[in-house]
Amino acid sequence: MKGPREVKKADIIIIAVVIAAALIPMISAHFSGGALYARVTVDGQTKWDIDLSGVKDSYYLETEHFRILVEKDAISFVSSDCRDLICVHTGRLTKAGDTAVCVPNRAAIRVYTRGSLPTIITG
Amino acid sequence: MSKSVKIRVAVVSVLTAAALIAVIIFLTVKQKPYEKTGYAMGSALTVDVYNKDEQAASDTADKIIKNIEYTDDKLSATKDDSDIGQINASTIGTKVSGYTVGILGKCNILSTMTNGAFDITVGSLTKLWNIDGENPSVPSQDAIDKALALVDYTQIETDTDKSLVTKGEGQQLDLGAVGKGAGCDAAYNELSTGSSPAVVSVGGSILLYGSNPNSKYWAVGIRDPEGGENDTFARLSLSLGDGEHTKYISTSGSYEKFFVQDGKTYHHILDPSTGYPAETGIRSVTVVCSSSGFNSDALSTACFVMGIDKSLPVLGYFGAEAVFVMEDGSVYVTSGLKKSFTLTDKDYDLKETEEPTDAVTFAVQTGAAA
């Protein structure tokens, strides 16, 4: 019967590689604070959650009342049947904390980064 | 050291380093709030509750939104069945909720302390100017004079026991200057029963409750009067704790609603003494206080109307701080807020503010109870 095998350099390398393989995705996810996401709510309920940084080709999201353009790292109301069009005039949202609101249609877009609270704005 | 010991040391080192990294990641993971959006007072509400129990956070957020909607249902001047709508429609005393009677009592205190710069009987003037309307224009002087004659907060009488409110003949109440702040107070009433930190925004009036789980401070951006909805010119880093659980922040600015006629800009913050948009050289006022959203909201409007010099002692009396942005781009910050204030837009010029008049002296001068 063989006794316990001595740990060799190759074993250490394998252990280090396994640990690194486990930790790298965690570290990457933890420190990738720059990735942008957007949440679109209607009547207070989440309608769409979007990974803006992962967008390759621009596309539209629509309801019967408004149309939203989703681009890489940007999102915007492009049309709405509301009277004041404040939501459309808000323009493109491109950084965490940016919001656009269409009060008549009770719709809102908030842009955020994973794990972080956007700076809230008064005024 | 033998080869096998070296190898063991290496193995232990690798495992220790891995464990340390995992612990650091665990400790520094930011807590994400539960978010909910609602609508009231013609604005969006955002509620962020920090509670790892998602169901509890969701329940809290729902109750907060209901509380704010209740406030809107009572105080809105545009809803016929609200308390204020019924008072405006009535020619005699109106029985309303105890909540509304309480709010009107607070309005009276604010009006007295600001010598009428804050006055909820401006409703007739607000309707006349109709800046929210499709094609607003400058009313005739005769119409302004007639509406101005109805502005007098001292004619509002409240009977707390009977929940009865009477007003002067023809007077119209407009609580637009306090509704969003009162909404923040309604949110606080729900939060004070629990311990979850939260951030509530009612159309830009903000309640910060509890300590930020992710930072020493809550970061609040102040909107750039010359920019878009999401542009800020400064940041407030506000900390809570050590017995202080709340901060309320409200901003009044001439950029919010306005129209241009014959090259002149007319905004929505009306001076109850002239009947015209207030002209004090101010572009926006942001008020921060710990006492209530009602105070921060009402004071932001009152300070806009009063101008800086008259505002400072009033702010001191209410234990409030402020940031004034002037039309020429200069910025004044009251002393208690300077450490929290960071100018982030170089187009603005931060100036020194004179220390406010002693608050007690002001209270004695105005006959208010200190």
CSV table of C-alpha atoms in Angstrom, one decimal, chain B residues 31-348:
chain,number,residue,atom,x,y,z
B,31,GLN,CA,-26.0,46.1,-1.5
B,32,LYS,CA,-28.4,46.8,-4.2
B,33,PRO,CA,-31.7,48.4,-3.2
B,34,TYR,CA,-35.1,47.1,-4.0
B,35,GLU,CA,-36.5,49.7,-6.5
B,36,LYS,CA,-40.0,50.7,-7.2
B,37,THR,CA,-41.5,53.5,-9.3
B,38,GLY,CA,-44.8,55.2,-8.9
B,39,TYR,CA,-46.7,58.4,-10.0
B,40,ALA,CA,-48.2,61.1,-8.0
B,41,MET,CA,-48.4,64.9,-8.0
B,42,GLY,CA,-47.8,65.0,-11.7
B,43,SER,CA,-44.3,63.5,-11.1
B,44,ALA,CA,-42.6,60.2,-10.9
B,45,LEU,CA,-41.8,58.7,-7.5
B,46,THR,CA,-38.8,56.5,-7.0
B,47,VAL,CA,-38.4,54.4,-3.9
B,48,ASP,CA,-35.2,52.5,-3.1
B,49,VAL,CA,-35.3,50.3,0.0
B,50,TYR,CA,-32.3,48.5,1.3
B,51,ASN,CA,-33.5,45.3,2.8
B,52,LYS,CA,-32.1,41.9,1.8
B,53,ASP,CA,-35.5,40.4,2.4
B,54,GLU,CA,-37.0,41.3,-1.0
B,55,GLN,CA,-40.6,40.6,0.1
B,56,ALA,CA,-40.2,43.0,3.1
B,57,ALA,CA,-38.6,45.6,0.9
B,58,SER,CA,-41.4,45.3,-1.7
B,59,ASP,CA,-44.1,45.6,1.0
B,60,THR,CA,-42.4,48.7,2.4
B,61,ALA,CA,-42.0,50.3,-1.0
B,62,ASP,CA,-45.7,49.6,-1.8
B,63,LYS,CA,-46.8,51.2,1.4
B,64,ILE,CA,-44.6,54.2,0.8
B,65,ILE,CA,-46.2,54.7,-2.6
B,66,LYS,CA,-49.7,54.4,-1.2
B,67,ASN,CA,-48.9,56.9,1.5
B,68,ILE,CA,-47.7,59.4,-1.1
B,69,GLU,CA,-50.7,58.8,-3.2
B,70,TYR,CA,-52.9,59.5,-0.2
B,71,THR,CA,-51.1,62.8,0.2
B,72,ASP,CA,-51.8,63.6,-3.4
B,73,ASP,CA,-55.4,62.6,-3.1
B,74,LYS,CA,-55.8,65.1,-0.2
B,75,LEU,CA,-53.7,68.0,-1.2
B,76,SER,CA,-54.0,68.2,-5.0
B,77,ALA,CA,-55.7,71.4,-6.3
B,78,THR,CA,-56.4,69.7,-9.6
B,79,LYS,CA,-58.5,66.9,-8.2
B,80,ASP,CA,-62.1,68.0,-7.5
B,81,ASP,CA,-62.6,65.4,-4.8
B,82,SER,CA,-59.4,66.2,-2.9
B,83,ASP,CA,-59.7,68.2,0.4
B,84,ILE,CA,-58.1,71.2,-1.3
B,85,GLY,CA,-60.4,70.8,-4.4
B,86,GLN,CA,-63.4,70.8,-2.1
B,87,ILE,CA,-62.2,73.8,-0.1
B,88,ASN,CA,-61.6,75.7,-3.4
B,89,ALA,CA,-65.1,74.8,-4.6
B,90,SER,CA,-66.8,75.8,-1.4
B,91,THR,CA,-68.0,79.2,-0.3
B,92,ILE,CA,-68.5,78.2,3.3
B,93,GLY,CA,-66.5,76.1,5.8
B,94,THR,CA,-65.4,72.7,4.5
B,95,LYS,CA,-65.0,69.6,6.6
B,96,VAL,CA,-61.8,67.9,5.6
B,97,SER,CA,-59.4,65.2,6.9
B,98,GLY,CA,-57.4,65.8,10.0
B,99,TYR,CA,-54.3,65.3,7.9
B,100,THR,CA,-55.2,68.3,5.7
B,101,VAL,CA,-56.0,70.5,8.7
B,102,GLY,CA,-52.5,69.6,10.1
B,103,ILE,CA,-50.8,70.6,6.8
B,104,LEU,CA,-52.7,73.9,6.6
B,105,GLY,CA,-51.6,74.6,10.2
B,106,LYS,CA,-47.9,74.1,9.1
B,107,CYS,CA,-48.6,76.3,6.0
B,108,ASN,CA,-49.7,79.1,8.3
B,109,ILE,CA,-46.5,78.9,10.4
B,110,LEU,CA,-44.3,79.0,7.2
B,111,SER,CA,-46.3,82.0,5.9
B,112,THR,CA,-45.9,83.8,9.1
B,113,MET,CA,-42.2,83.1,9.4
B,114,THR,CA,-41.6,84.2,5.8
B,115,ASN,CA,-43.8,87.3,6.1
B,116,GLY,CA,-46.0,85.9,3.3
B,117,ALA,CA,-43.3,85.0,0.8
B,118,PHE,CA,-44.8,81.5,1.1
B,119,ASP,CA,-48.5,81.8,0.8
B,120,ILE,CA,-50.9,79.0,-0.3
B,121,THR,CA,-53.6,81.5,-1.3
B,122,VAL,CA,-51.8,82.2,-4.5
B,123,GLY,CA,-54.2,79.7,-6.2
B,124,SER,CA,-56.0,82.5,-8.1
B,125,LEU,CA,-52.7,83.8,-9.4
B,126,THR,CA,-51.5,80.4,-10.4
B,127,LYS,CA,-54.7,79.7,-12.4
B,128,LEU,CA,-54.4,83.1,-14.0
B,129,TRP,CA,-50.9,82.6,-15.2
B,130,ASN,CA,-51.6,79.0,-16.1
B,131,ILE,CA,-47.9,78.3,-16.9
B,132,ASP,CA,-48.7,74.6,-17.1
B,133,GLY,CA,-51.2,75.3,-19.9
B,134,GLU,CA,-50.7,74.9,-23.6
B,135,ASN,CA,-50.3,78.6,-24.5
B,136,PRO,CA,-49.4,80.6,-21.4
B,137,SER,CA,-49.2,84.4,-21.8
B,138,VAL,CA,-48.7,87.4,-19.5
B,139,PRO,CA,-52.1,88.3,-18.0
B,140,SER,CA,-53.4,91.9,-18.0
B,141,GLN,CA,-52.4,94.1,-15.1
B,142,ASP,CA,-56.1,94.4,-14.2
B,143,ALA,CA,-56.5,90.6,-14.0
B,144,ILE,CA,-53.3,90.4,-11.9
B,145,ASP,CA,-54.6,93.1,-9.5
B,146,LYS,CA,-57.9,91.2,-9.0
B,147,ALA,CA,-56.2,87.9,-8.4
B,148,LEU,CA,-53.6,89.6,-6.1
B,149,ALA,CA,-56.4,91.0,-4.0
B,150,LEU,CA,-57.4,87.4,-3.0
B,151,VAL,CA,-53.9,86.5,-1.8
B,152,ASP,CA,-53.9,86.6,2.0
B,153,TYR,CA,-53.0,83.6,4.1
B,154,THR,CA,-54.4,85.2,7.3
B,155,GLN,CA,-57.9,84.6,6.0
B,156,ILE,CA,-57.5,80.8,6.2
B,157,GLU,CA,-58.9,79.5,9.4
B,158,THR,CA,-58.8,76.0,10.7
B,159,ASP,CA,-60.8,74.3,13.5
B,160,THR,CA,-58.7,71.3,14.5
B,161,ASP,CA,-61.5,69.8,16.7
B,162,LYS,CA,-64.1,69.9,14.0
B,163,SER,CA,-61.6,69.4,11.1
B,164,LEU,CA,-63.2,72.5,9.5
B,165,VAL,CA,-61.4,74.9,7.1
B,166,THR,CA,-62.8,78.3,6.1
B,167,LYS,CA,-61.2,80.7,3.6
B,168,GLY,CA,-61.8,84.2,2.3
B,169,GLU,CA,-64.4,84.7,-0.4
B,170,GLY,CA,-63.1,83.8,-3.8
B,171,GLN,CA,-59.7,82.5,-2.5
B,172,GLN,CA,-58.1,79.5,-4.1
B,173,LEU,CA,-55.6,77.4,-2.4
B,174,ASP,CA,-52.5,75.9,-4.1
B,175,LEU,CA,-50.3,73.6,-2.2
B,176,GLY,CA,-48.0,72.9,-5.1
B,177,ALA,CA,-45.1,74.3,-3.2
B,178,VAL,CA,-45.3,71.7,-0.4
B,179,GLY,CA,-47.0,68.7,-1.9
B,180,LYS,CA,-43.8,66.8,-2.9
B,181,GLY,CA,-42.2,67.6,0.5
B,182,ALA,CA,-45.3,66.4,2.3
B,183,GLY,CA,-45.1,63.2,0.1
B,184,CYS,CA,-41.6,62.7,1.5
B,185,ASP,CA,-43.0,63.0,5.1
B,186,ALA,CA,-45.7,60.5,4.2
B,187,ALA,CA,-42.9,58.1,3.1
B,188,TYR,CA,-41.0,58.7,6.4
B,189,ASN,CA,-44.1,57.7,8.3
B,190,GLU,CA,-43.9,54.3,6.8
B,191,LEU,CA,-40.1,53.9,7.2
B,192,SER,CA,-40.0,55.0,10.8
B,193,THR,CA,-41.8,51.8,11.7
B,194,GLY,CA,-38.9,49.7,10.4
B,195,SER,CA,-35.2,50.0,10.1
B,196,SER,CA,-34.4,49.7,6.4
B,197,PRO,CA,-32.4,52.5,4.9
B,198,ALA,CA,-34.2,54.1,2.0
B,199,VAL,CA,-34.1,56.9,-0.6
B,200,VAL,CA,-37.4,58.3,-1.8
B,201,SER,CA,-37.7,60.9,-4.5
B,202,VAL,CA,-41.0,62.6,-5.2
B,203,GLY,CA,-40.4,64.6,-8.4
B,204,GLY,CA,-37.0,65.7,-7.2
B,205,SER,CA,-37.9,66.3,-3.5
B,206,ILE,CA,-35.8,63.7,-1.7
B,207,LEU,CA,-36.0,61.8,1.6
B,208,LEU,CA,-32.8,60.1,2.8
B,209,TYR,CA,-33.5,57.6,5.6
B,210,GLY,CA,-30.8,55.8,7.6
B,211,SER,CA,-27.2,55.2,6.8
B,212,ASN,CA,-26.1,54.3,3.3
B,213,PRO,CA,-25.1,50.6,3.5
B,214,ASN,CA,-22.6,51.1,0.7
B,215,SER,CA,-20.8,54.3,1.7
B,216,LYS,CA,-20.3,56.8,4.4
B,217,TYR,CA,-22.5,59.2,2.4
B,218,TRP,CA,-25.5,59.5,0.3
B,219,ALA,CA,-24.7,61.3,-2.9
B,220,VAL,CA,-27.3,63.8,-4.1
B,221,GLY,CA,-26.7,65.7,-7.4
B,222,ILE,CA,-28.1,69.2,-7.8
B,223,ARG,CA,-29.6,69.7,-11.2
B,224,ASP,CA,-27.8,72.1,-13.5
B,225,PRO,CA,-30.3,75.0,-14.1
B,226,GLU,CA,-28.8,75.4,-17.6
B,227,GLY,CA,-28.7,71.7,-18.4
B,228,GLY,CA,-31.0,68.8,-19.1
B,229,GLU,CA,-33.0,66.6,-16.8
B,230,ASN,CA,-30.0,64.5,-15.9
B,231,ASP,CA,-27.3,67.2,-15.8
B,232,THR,CA,-25.9,68.3,-12.4
B,233,PHE,CA,-23.6,71.1,-11.5
B,234,ALA,CA,-22.8,70.0,-7.9
B,235,ARG,CA,-22.9,67.1,-5.5
B,236,LEU,CA,-24.0,66.9,-1.9
B,237,SER,CA,-22.4,64.1,0.2
B,238,LEU,CA,-24.7,63.8,3.1
B,239,SER,CA,-24.1,61.4,6.0
B,240,LEU,CA,-26.6,60.1,8.5
B,241,GLY,CA,-26.2,58.3,11.8
B,242,ASP,CA,-25.4,59.3,15.3
B,243,GLY,CA,-29.0,59.9,16.2
B,244,GLU,CA,-29.8,61.6,12.9
B,245,HIS,CA,-32.0,59.4,10.7
B,246,THR,CA,-33.4,61.7,8.0
B,247,LYS,CA,-32.4,64.4,5.5
B,248,TYR,CA,-34.9,66.1,3.3
B,249,ILE,CA,-33.8,67.9,0.2
B,250,SER,CA,-35.9,70.1,-2.1
B,251,THR,CA,-35.1,72.4,-5.0
B,252,SER,CA,-37.1,75.2,-6.6
B,253,GLY,CA,-35.8,76.6,-9.9
B,254,SER,CA,-37.0,79.0,-12.5
B,255,TYR,CA,-36.0,76.5,-15.2
B,256,GLU,CA,-38.7,74.0,-14.2
B,257,LYS,CA,-41.7,75.7,-16.0
B,258,PHE,CA,-41.5,78.9,-17.9
B,259,PHE,CA,-42.5,80.6,-21.1
B,260,VAL,CA,-41.0,83.4,-23.2
B,261,GLN,CA,-42.9,86.5,-24.3
B,262,ASP,CA,-41.4,89.5,-26.1
B,263,GLY,CA,-38.0,88.2,-25.3
B,264,LYS,CA,-38.6,88.1,-21.5
B,265,THR,CA,-38.8,84.8,-19.6
B,266,TYR,CA,-41.6,84.2,-17.2
B,267,HIS,CA,-41.3,81.3,-14.7
B,268,HIS,CA,-43.7,79.6,-12.4
B,269,ILE,CA,-42.6,80.7,-9.0
B,270,LEU,CA,-44.9,83.6,-8.3
B,271,ASP,CA,-44.2,86.4,-5.8
B,272,PRO,CA,-47.4,86.7,-3.6
B,273,SER,CA,-46.6,90.4,-3.1
B,274,THR,CA,-46.4,91.4,-6.8
B,275,GLY,CA,-48.4,88.8,-8.6
B,276,TYR,CA,-45.5,88.3,-11.1
B,277,PRO,CA,-42.8,85.7,-11.2
B,278,ALA,CA,-40.3,86.4,-8.4
B,279,GLU,CA,-37.2,88.4,-9.5
B,280,THR,CA,-34.5,88.1,-6.9
B,281,GLY,CA,-31.6,87.1,-9.2
B,282,ILE,CA,-31.9,83.5,-8.1
B,283,ARG,CA,-32.0,80.6,-10.7
B,284,SER,CA,-32.5,77.8,-8.1
B,285,VAL,CA,-32.5,77.2,-4.4
B,286,THR,CA,-31.8,73.8,-2.8
B,287,VAL,CA,-32.8,73.4,0.8
B,288,VAL,CA,-31.6,70.6,3.1
B,289,CYS,CA,-33.0,70.0,6.5
B,290,SER,CA,-33.6,67.2,9.0
B,291,SER,CA,-37.0,68.2,10.3
B,292,SER,CA,-39.4,67.5,7.5
B,293,GLY,CA,-39.9,67.4,3.7
B,294,PHE,CA,-42.7,70.0,4.2
B,295,ASN,CA,-40.1,72.4,5.5
B,296,SER,CA,-37.5,71.7,2.9
B,297,ASP,CA,-40.1,72.1,0.1
B,298,ALA,CA,-41.8,75.2,1.4
B,299,LEU,CA,-38.5,76.9,2.3
B,300,SER,CA,-37.1,76.3,-1.2
B,301,THR,CA,-40.0,78.2,-2.7
B,302,ALA,CA,-40.0,80.9,0.0
B,303,CYS,CA,-36.2,81.5,-0.3
B,304,PHE,CA,-36.6,81.8,-4.0
B,305,VAL,CA,-39.1,84.6,-3.5
B,306,MET,CA,-37.3,86.3,-0.6
B,307,GLY,CA,-33.8,86.4,-2.1
B,308,ILE,CA,-30.6,85.4,-0.2
B,309,ASP,CA,-30.4,88.1,2.4
B,310,LYS,CA,-33.9,87.6,3.8
B,311,SER,CA,-33.6,83.8,3.5
B,312,LEU,CA,-30.6,83.3,5.7
B,313,PRO,CA,-32.2,84.1,9.1
B,314,VAL,CA,-35.3,82.1,8.1
B,315,LEU,CA,-33.1,79.1,7.2
B,316,GLY,CA,-31.3,79.5,10.5
B,317,TYR,CA,-34.5,79.5,12.4
B,318,PHE,CA,-35.6,76.2,10.8
B,319,GLY,CA,-32.2,74.6,11.2
B,320,ALA,CA,-32.0,74.3,7.4
B,321,GLU,CA,-29.1,74.8,5.0
B,322,ALA,CA,-29.2,75.9,1.4
B,323,VAL,CA,-27.4,76.2,-2.0
B,324,PHE,CA,-28.3,79.3,-4.0
B,325,VAL,CA,-27.6,79.4,-7.7
B,326,MET,CA,-27.8,82.9,-9.1
B,327,GLU,CA,-28.6,84.0,-12.7
B,328,ASP,CA,-25.0,85.1,-13.2
B,329,GLY,CA,-23.7,81.6,-12.4
B,330,SER,CA,-22.5,82.4,-8.9
B,331,VAL,CA,-23.2,79.9,-6.2
B,332,TYR,CA,-23.7,80.5,-2.5
B,333,VAL,CA,-23.7,77.7,0.1
B,334,THR,CA,-24.7,78.2,3.7
B,335,SER,CA,-22.0,77.4,6.3
B,336,GLY,CA,-23.5,74.1,7.6
B,337,LEU,CA,-23.4,72.6,4.1
B,338,LYS,CA,-20.0,73.7,2.9
B,339,LYS,CA,-18.2,70.5,3.9
B,340,SER,CA,-20.8,68.4,2.1
B,341,PHE,CA,-20.8,70.5,-1.1
B,342,THR,CA,-18.7,69.7,-4.2
B,343,LEU,CA,-18.9,71.9,-7.3
B,344,THR,CA,-18.6,69.6,-10.3
B,345,ASP,CA,-19.2,72.1,-13.1
B,346,LYS,CA,-16.5,74.7,-13.6
B,347,ASP,CA,-18.9,77.1,-15.4
B,348,TYR,CA,-20.2,78.0,-12.0
